[in-house]
XYZ file of C-alpha atoms in Angstrom:
513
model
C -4.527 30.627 8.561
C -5.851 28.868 5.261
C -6.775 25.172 5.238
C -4.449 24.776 2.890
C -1.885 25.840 5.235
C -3.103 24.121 7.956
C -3.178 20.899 5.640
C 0.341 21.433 4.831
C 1.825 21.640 8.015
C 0.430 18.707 9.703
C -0.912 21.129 12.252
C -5.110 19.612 13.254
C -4.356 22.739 15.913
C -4.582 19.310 18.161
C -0.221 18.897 19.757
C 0.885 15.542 19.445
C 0.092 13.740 23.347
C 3.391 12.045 22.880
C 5.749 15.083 22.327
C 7.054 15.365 25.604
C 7.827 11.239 24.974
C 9.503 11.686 21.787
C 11.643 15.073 23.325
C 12.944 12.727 25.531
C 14.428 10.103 22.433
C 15.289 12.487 20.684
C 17.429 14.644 23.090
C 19.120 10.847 23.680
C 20.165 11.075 20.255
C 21.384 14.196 19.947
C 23.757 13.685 23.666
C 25.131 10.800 21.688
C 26.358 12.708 18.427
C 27.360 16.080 20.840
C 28.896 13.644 23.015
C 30.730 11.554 20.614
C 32.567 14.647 19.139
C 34.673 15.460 22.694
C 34.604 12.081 24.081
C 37.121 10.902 21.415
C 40.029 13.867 21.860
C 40.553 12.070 25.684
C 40.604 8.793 24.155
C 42.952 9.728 21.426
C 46.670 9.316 22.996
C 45.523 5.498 24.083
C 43.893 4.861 20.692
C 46.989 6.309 18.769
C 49.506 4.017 20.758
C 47.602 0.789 20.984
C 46.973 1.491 16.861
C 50.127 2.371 15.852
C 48.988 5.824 14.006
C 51.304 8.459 13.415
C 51.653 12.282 15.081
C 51.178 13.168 11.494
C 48.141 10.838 10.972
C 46.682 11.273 14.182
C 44.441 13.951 13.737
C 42.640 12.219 10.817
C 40.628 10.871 13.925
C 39.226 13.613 13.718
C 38.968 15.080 11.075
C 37.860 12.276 9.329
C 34.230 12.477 10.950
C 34.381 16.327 10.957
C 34.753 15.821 7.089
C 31.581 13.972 6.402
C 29.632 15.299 8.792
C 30.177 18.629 7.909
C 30.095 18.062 4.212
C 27.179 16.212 3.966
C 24.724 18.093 6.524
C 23.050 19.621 3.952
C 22.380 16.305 2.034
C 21.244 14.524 5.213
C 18.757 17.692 6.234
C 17.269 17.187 2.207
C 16.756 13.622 2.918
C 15.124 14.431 6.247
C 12.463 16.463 4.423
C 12.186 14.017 1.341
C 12.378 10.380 3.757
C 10.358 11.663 6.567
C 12.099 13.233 9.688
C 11.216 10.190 11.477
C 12.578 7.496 9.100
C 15.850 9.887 8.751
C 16.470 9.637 12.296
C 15.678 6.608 13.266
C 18.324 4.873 9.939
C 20.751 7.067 11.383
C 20.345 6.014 15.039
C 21.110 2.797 13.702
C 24.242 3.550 11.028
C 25.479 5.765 13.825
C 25.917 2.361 16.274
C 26.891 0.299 13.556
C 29.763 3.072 12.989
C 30.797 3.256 16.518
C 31.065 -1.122 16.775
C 33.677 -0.927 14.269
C 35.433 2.327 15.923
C 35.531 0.346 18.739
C 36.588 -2.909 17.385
C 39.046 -0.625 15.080
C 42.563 -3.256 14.606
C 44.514 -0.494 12.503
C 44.268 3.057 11.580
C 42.122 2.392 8.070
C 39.616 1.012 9.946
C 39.460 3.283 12.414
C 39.160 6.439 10.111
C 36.749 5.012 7.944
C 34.764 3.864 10.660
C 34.865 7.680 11.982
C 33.823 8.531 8.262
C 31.242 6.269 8.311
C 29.801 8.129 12.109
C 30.314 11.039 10.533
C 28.080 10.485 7.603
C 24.994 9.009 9.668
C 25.193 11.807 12.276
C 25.006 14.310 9.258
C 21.465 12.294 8.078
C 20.681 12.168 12.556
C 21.371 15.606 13.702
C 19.057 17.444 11.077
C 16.201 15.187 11.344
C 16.206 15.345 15.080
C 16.208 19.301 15.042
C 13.422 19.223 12.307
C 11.140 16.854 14.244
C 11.062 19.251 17.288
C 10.057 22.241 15.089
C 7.390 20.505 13.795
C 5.675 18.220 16.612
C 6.159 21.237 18.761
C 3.682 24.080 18.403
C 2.833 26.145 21.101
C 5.451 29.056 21.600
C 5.274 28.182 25.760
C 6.041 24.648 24.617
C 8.341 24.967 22.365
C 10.921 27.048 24.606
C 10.761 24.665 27.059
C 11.592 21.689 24.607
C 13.994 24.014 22.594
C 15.930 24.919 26.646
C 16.273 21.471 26.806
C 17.771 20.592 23.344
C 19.800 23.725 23.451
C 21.426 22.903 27.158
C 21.927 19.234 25.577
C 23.859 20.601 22.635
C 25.915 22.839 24.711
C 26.928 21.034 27.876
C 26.943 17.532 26.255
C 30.541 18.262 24.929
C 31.728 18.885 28.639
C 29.860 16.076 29.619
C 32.055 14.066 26.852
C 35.341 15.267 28.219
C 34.092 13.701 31.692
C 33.000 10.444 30.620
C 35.903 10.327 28.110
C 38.390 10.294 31.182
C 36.358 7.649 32.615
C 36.257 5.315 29.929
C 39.889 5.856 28.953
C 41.392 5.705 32.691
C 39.272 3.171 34.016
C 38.023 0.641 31.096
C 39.723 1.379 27.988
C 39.299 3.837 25.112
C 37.551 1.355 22.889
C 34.743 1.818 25.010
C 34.399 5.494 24.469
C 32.710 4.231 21.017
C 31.207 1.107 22.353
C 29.481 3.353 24.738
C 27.485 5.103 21.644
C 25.892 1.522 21.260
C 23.516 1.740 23.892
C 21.977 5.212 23.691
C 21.619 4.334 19.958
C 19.609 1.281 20.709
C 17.494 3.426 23.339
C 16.737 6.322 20.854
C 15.858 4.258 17.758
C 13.923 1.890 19.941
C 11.967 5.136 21.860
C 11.215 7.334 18.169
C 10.233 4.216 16.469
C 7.029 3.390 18.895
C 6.669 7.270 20.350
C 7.086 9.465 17.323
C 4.081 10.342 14.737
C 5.717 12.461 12.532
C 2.719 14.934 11.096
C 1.602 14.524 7.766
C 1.899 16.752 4.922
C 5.203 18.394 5.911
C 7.336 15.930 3.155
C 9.097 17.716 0.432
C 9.208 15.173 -2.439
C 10.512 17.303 -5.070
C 13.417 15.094 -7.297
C 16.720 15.571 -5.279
C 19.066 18.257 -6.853
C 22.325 16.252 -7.503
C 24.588 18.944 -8.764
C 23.482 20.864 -5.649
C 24.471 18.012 -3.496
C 27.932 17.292 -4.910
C 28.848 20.986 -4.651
C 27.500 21.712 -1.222
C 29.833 18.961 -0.034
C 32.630 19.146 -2.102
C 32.876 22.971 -1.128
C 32.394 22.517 2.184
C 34.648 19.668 2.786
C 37.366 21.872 1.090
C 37.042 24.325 3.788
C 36.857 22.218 6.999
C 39.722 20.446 5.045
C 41.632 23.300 4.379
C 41.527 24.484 7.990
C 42.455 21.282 9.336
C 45.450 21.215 6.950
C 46.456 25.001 8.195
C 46.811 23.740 11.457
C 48.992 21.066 10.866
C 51.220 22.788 7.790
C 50.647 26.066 8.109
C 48.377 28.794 5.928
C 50.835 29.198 2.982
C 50.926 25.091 2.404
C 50.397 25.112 -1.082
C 47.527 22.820 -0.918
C 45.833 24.758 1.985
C 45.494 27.715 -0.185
C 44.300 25.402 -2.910
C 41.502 23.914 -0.806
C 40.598 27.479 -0.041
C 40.095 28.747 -3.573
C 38.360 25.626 -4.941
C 36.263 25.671 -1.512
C 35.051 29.520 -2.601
C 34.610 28.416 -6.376
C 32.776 25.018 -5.491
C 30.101 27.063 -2.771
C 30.212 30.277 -5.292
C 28.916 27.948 -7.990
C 26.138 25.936 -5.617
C 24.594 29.418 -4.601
C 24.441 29.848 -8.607
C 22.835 26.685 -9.250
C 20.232 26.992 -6.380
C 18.718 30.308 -7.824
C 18.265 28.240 -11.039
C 16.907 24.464 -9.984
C 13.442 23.718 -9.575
C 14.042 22.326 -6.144
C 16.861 23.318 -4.958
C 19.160 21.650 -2.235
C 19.526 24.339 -0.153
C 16.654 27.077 -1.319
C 17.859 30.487 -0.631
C 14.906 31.641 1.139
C 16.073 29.591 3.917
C 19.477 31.798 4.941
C 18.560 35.164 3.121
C 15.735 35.827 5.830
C 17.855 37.732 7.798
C 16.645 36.248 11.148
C 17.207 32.782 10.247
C 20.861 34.280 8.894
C 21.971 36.195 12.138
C 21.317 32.835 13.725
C 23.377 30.948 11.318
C 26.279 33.521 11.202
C 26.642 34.487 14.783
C 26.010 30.945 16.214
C 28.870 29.994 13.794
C 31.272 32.601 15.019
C 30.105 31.484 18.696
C 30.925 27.760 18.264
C 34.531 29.274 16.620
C 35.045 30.815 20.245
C 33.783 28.096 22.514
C 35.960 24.959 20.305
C 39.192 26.727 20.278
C 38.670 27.331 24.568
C 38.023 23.398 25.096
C 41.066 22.484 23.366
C 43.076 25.343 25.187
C 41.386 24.102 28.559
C 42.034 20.798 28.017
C 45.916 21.015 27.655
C 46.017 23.675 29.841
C 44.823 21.785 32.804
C 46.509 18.324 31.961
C 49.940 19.992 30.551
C 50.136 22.757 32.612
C 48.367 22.248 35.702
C 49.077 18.532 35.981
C 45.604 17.138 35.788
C 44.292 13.643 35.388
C 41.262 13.124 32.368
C 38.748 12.602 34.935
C 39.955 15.517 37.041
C 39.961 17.685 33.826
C 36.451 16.223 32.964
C 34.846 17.742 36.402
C 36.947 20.966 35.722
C 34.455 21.599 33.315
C 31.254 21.035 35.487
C 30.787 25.087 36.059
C 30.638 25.531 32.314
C 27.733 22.573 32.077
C 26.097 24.232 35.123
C 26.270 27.181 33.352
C 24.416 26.510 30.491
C 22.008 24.370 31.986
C 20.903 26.961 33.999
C 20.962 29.726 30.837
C 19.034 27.663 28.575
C 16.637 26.287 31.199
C 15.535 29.034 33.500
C 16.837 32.338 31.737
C 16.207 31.313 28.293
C 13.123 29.058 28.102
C 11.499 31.651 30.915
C 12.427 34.822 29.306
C 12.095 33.307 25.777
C 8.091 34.136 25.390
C 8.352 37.455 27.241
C 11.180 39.272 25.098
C 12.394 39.513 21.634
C 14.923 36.461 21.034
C 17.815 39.279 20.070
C 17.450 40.748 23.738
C 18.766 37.233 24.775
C 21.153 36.321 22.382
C 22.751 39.708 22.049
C 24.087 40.081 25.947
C 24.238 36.409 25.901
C 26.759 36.431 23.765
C 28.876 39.596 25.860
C 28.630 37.672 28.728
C 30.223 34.382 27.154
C 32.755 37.043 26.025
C 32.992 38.626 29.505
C 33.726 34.997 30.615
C 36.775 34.416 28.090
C 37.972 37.833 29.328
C 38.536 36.469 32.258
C 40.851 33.661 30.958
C 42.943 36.163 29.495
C 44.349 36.692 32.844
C 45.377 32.844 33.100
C 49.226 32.093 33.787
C 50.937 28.944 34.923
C 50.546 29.470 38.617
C 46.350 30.762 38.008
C 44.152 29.584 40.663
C 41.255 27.562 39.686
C 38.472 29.256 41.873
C 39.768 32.651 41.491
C 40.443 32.556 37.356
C 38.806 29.336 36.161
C 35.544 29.184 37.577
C 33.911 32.454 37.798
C 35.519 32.649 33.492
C 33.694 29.036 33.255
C 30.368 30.133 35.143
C 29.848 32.999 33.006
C 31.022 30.893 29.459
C 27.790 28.745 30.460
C 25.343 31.044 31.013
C 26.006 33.362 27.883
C 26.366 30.320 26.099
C 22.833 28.813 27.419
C 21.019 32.017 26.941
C 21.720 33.000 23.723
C 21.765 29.100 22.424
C 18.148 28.480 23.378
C 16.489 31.080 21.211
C 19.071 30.844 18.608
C 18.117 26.921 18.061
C 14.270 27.940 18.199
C 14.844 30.928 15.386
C 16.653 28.777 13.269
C 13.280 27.253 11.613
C 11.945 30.451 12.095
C 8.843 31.412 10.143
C 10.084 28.188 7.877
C 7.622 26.743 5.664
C 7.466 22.442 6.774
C 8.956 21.270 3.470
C 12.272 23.318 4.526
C 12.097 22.147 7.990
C 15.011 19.492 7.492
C 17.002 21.870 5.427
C 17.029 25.086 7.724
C 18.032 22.421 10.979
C 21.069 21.001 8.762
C 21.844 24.963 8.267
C 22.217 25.280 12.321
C 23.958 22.183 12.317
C 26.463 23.074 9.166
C 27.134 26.110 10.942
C 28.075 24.624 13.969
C 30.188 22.127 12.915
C 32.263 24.360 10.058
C 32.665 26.966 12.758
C 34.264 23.804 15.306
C 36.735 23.359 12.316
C 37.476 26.742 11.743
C 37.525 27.399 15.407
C 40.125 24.507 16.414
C 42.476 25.199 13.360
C 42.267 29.352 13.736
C 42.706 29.637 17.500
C 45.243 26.502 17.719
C 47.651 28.525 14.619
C 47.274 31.929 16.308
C 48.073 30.003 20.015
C 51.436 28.248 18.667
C 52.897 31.086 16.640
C 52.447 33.640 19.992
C 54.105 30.551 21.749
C 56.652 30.091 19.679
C 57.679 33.360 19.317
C 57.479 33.931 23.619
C 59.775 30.746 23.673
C 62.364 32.379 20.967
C 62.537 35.610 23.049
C 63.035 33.827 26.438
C 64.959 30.815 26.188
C 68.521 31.923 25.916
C 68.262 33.163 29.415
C 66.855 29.887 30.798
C 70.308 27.866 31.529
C 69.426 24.773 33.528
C 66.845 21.999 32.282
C 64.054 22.981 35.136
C 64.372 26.802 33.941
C 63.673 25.902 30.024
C 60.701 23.540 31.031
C 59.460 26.715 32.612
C 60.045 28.557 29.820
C 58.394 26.414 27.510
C 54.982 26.363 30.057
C 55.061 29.931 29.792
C 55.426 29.871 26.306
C 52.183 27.499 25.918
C 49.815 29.712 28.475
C 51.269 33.168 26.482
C 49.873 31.095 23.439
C 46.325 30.093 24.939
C 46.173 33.812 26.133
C 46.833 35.604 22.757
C 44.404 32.987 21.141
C 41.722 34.143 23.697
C 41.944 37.178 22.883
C 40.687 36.463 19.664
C 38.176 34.373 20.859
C 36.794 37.825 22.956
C 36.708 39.706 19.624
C 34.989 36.699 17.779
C 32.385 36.087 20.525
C 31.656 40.319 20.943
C 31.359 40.421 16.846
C 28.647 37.532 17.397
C 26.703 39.510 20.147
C 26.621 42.478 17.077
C 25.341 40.321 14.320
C 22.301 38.973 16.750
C 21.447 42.454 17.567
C 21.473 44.085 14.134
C 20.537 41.293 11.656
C 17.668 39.373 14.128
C 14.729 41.501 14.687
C 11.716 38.651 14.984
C 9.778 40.157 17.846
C 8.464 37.820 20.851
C 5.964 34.751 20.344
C 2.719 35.298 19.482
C 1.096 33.858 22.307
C -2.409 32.980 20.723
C -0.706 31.644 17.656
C -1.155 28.144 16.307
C 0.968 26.075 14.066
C 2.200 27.238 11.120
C 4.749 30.312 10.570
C 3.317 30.784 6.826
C 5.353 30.714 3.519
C 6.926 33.807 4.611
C 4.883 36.511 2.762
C 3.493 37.657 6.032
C 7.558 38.567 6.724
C 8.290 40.752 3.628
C 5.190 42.431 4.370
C 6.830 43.554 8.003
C 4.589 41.594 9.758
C 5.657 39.788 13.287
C 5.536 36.208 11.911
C 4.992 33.315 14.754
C 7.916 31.064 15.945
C 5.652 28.435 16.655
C 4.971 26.188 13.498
């Protein structure tokens, strides 16, 4: 490796003594913004009432944050690289718990959707610079599995972990305090990265930020997580669902234009057309479709169906965090430097999808150790395993300047595919229920035989939606074994992965940076 290089990736070949410190923080931060986004959906029924928002309003709640967040990842990965990861993260630590204060202290629905808007927004600036600032403080491949199993369990079972200390808050205190609770781990994190974290230098990109890139990126992609949120709730042929779905392909059409022709581009294409930073993207996307759509299902499922209490449902979903705590930890992060990252997220995506095959066999009178658990068990650990090298690859052989950029790209994918997954899986679920419910009701005659009916209806729905899920989650497992082919860490490597030159040249390039 040059100087030069070695200059430009911070990299003295010396790892920063405080890493393991500043892991710590920053997995804080990124529990807080996993957490926030299932800790809410228990809350919502109590926050609806006590606010007096509409069924129709309701799910702007939602979608509110899932709107600026995922439109404006890309912006808030751009600042990341142009700021400073360090001074990114730590301003949106703080917007993030300013956010939540006025969630919490939220007196009608306005201010409790733009204060969602608001979270939204700061996580989008948070969750890209925290991703970028592990890829470049850590540098030895050993290392940086470990510290990537760690992140990637966080990211995966921290949304279970919401749904648990969502019933608590909501049955116990109240559901204000399922934003009031963000304050604190806010206050830790900025606190922790402010003293722990030296950021190292030379990995900036201060090229002028590309404006028209930035208002198309999240105009287009707000019209898609916009458009799928409105399919759920009026249906794919609503006029204005279909128009959110053409200008959302005309707005990105035209940014992938205007990137190949800016100087410094938003979103430079060398990030997603390497094809192993791509796979990731693409078949982490169509994982997070799978796994959103199943938490939802589970959720009313358990409550509606089975009769559960939030907190009960919470520690339903314990197997799934034990799961993937164990995936990401011990299979991933130990087989991680031994075998090629596709050999992990390949069958660790068939075994998710063994897991939802499982919950295909659900009905109303399903036992929960026989159906639920092993399906749960399984979920985790494909999830876990394939997660942790997926969330490693995606800054894969990245040059620094792009570090911020390729972690929003993980990030954007994530969150696009939660969108797509809720409002897909939810449309598919209610039309097979409503058509079971058409076909069966005339021969229910008293009122306990129709509310039978109609439970049968709503599992027949979760069923044919899991179905889909199976398909979804097996064409995942194909896209991470044909499109990623980076072979294991080098070992002996040190910091940087190179400008990528080494890569078109069929070289193995190093994960580590």
């Amino acid at each position: 490796m040059s100087q030069t290089a070695q200059k430009a990736s911070g990299a003295t070949g010396v790892p920063d003594p405080n890493r393991w410190k500043a892991l710590a923080f920053i997995a804080i931060a990124q529990l807080m913004v996993v957490l926030d986004a299932t800790i809410v959906n228990i809350a919502m029924p109590s926050a609806q009432q006590d606010l007096g928002i509409s069924d129709g309003n309701r799910q702007w709640i939602v979608t509110a944050y899932a709107l600026a967040f995922g439109g404006l990842l890309l912006f808030g990965g751009r600042i990341a690289d142009l700021w400073g990861r360090k001074r990114a993260f730590v301003t949106g630590l703080g917007g993030f718990a300013v956010a939540s204060a006025l969630g919490g202290a939220a007196t009608n629905e306005a201010m409790m959707f733009g204060a969602r808007a608001l979270q939204g927004a700061f996580g989008a600036l948070l969750a890209p610079a925290a991703l970028s600032l592990l890829a470049v403080m850590f540098t030895d491949a050993k290392e940086r599995a470990k510290a990537f199993g760690i992140y990637g369990a966080i990211a995966g079972g921290g949304g279970a972990v919401g749904l648990i200390l969502g019933g608590f808050l909501t049955e116990y205190l109240d559901w204000r305090w399922t934003f009031f609770v963000n304050i604190p781990f806010a206050i830790v994190a900025a606190a922790g990265a402010y003293f722990v974290i030296r950021e190292p230098e030379g990995g900036r990109n201060r090229s002028a930020l590309d404006i028209p890139g930035v208002a198309l990126s999240t105009l287009g992609l707000v019209s898609l997580v916009y458009g799928f949120t409105r399919a759920e709730s009026d249906g794919w042929s609503d006029s204005v669902t279909v128009g959110m779905f053409v200008a959302s392909a005309v707005l990105l059409a035209a940014f992938v234009v205007v990137e190949s022709k800016v100087k410094a581009p938003l979103l430079p294409l060398r990030v997603i057309t390497e094809r192993n930073r791509g796979g990731v993207y693409l078949s982490l996307g169509l994982a997070i479709i799978a796994m959103f759509g199943l938490f939802l299902f589970l959720t009313y499922y358990l409550q509606i169906v089975k009769g559960y209490s939030p907190v009960k449902t919470g520690f339903a979903f314990l197997p799934m965090i034990a799961g993937m705590i164990t995936g990401s930890t011990q299979i991933g992060t130990r087989l991680m430097t031994r075998v090629a990252p596709r050999l992990l997220m390949g069958p660790g995506f068939l075994v998710a999808a063994l897991g939802m095959l499982f919950l295909t066999r659900l009905d109303i009178g399903s036992s929960y150790a026989a159906v639920l658990l092993p399906a749960m068990l399984l979920l985790g650990l494909g999830m876990g395993t394939a997660f942790m090298p997926a969330m490693s690859l995606a800054t894969y052989g990245i040059e620094p300047r792009d570090a911020g950029v390729a972690s929003a790209m993980v990030n954007t994918s994530q969150q696009v595919g939660g969108a797509i997954g809720t409002a897909l899986l939810n449309t598919i679920a209610a039309s097979a229920t409503t058509a079971y419910i058409k076909d069966h009701i005339a021969s229910a005659t008293s009122g306990p035989q129709q509310k039978l009916v109609q439970l049968e209806g709503m599992v027949e729905g979760y069923t044919s939606a899991i179905w889909f899920a199976v398909g979804i989650l097996v064409a995942a497992a194909a896209i991470a074994f044909t499109l990623v082919n980076a072979g294991k860490p080098d070992m002996g490597a040190g910091a940087v992965a190179g400008s990528g030159d080494q890569e078109a040249e069929g070289a193995v390039p190093v994960m580590a940076h």
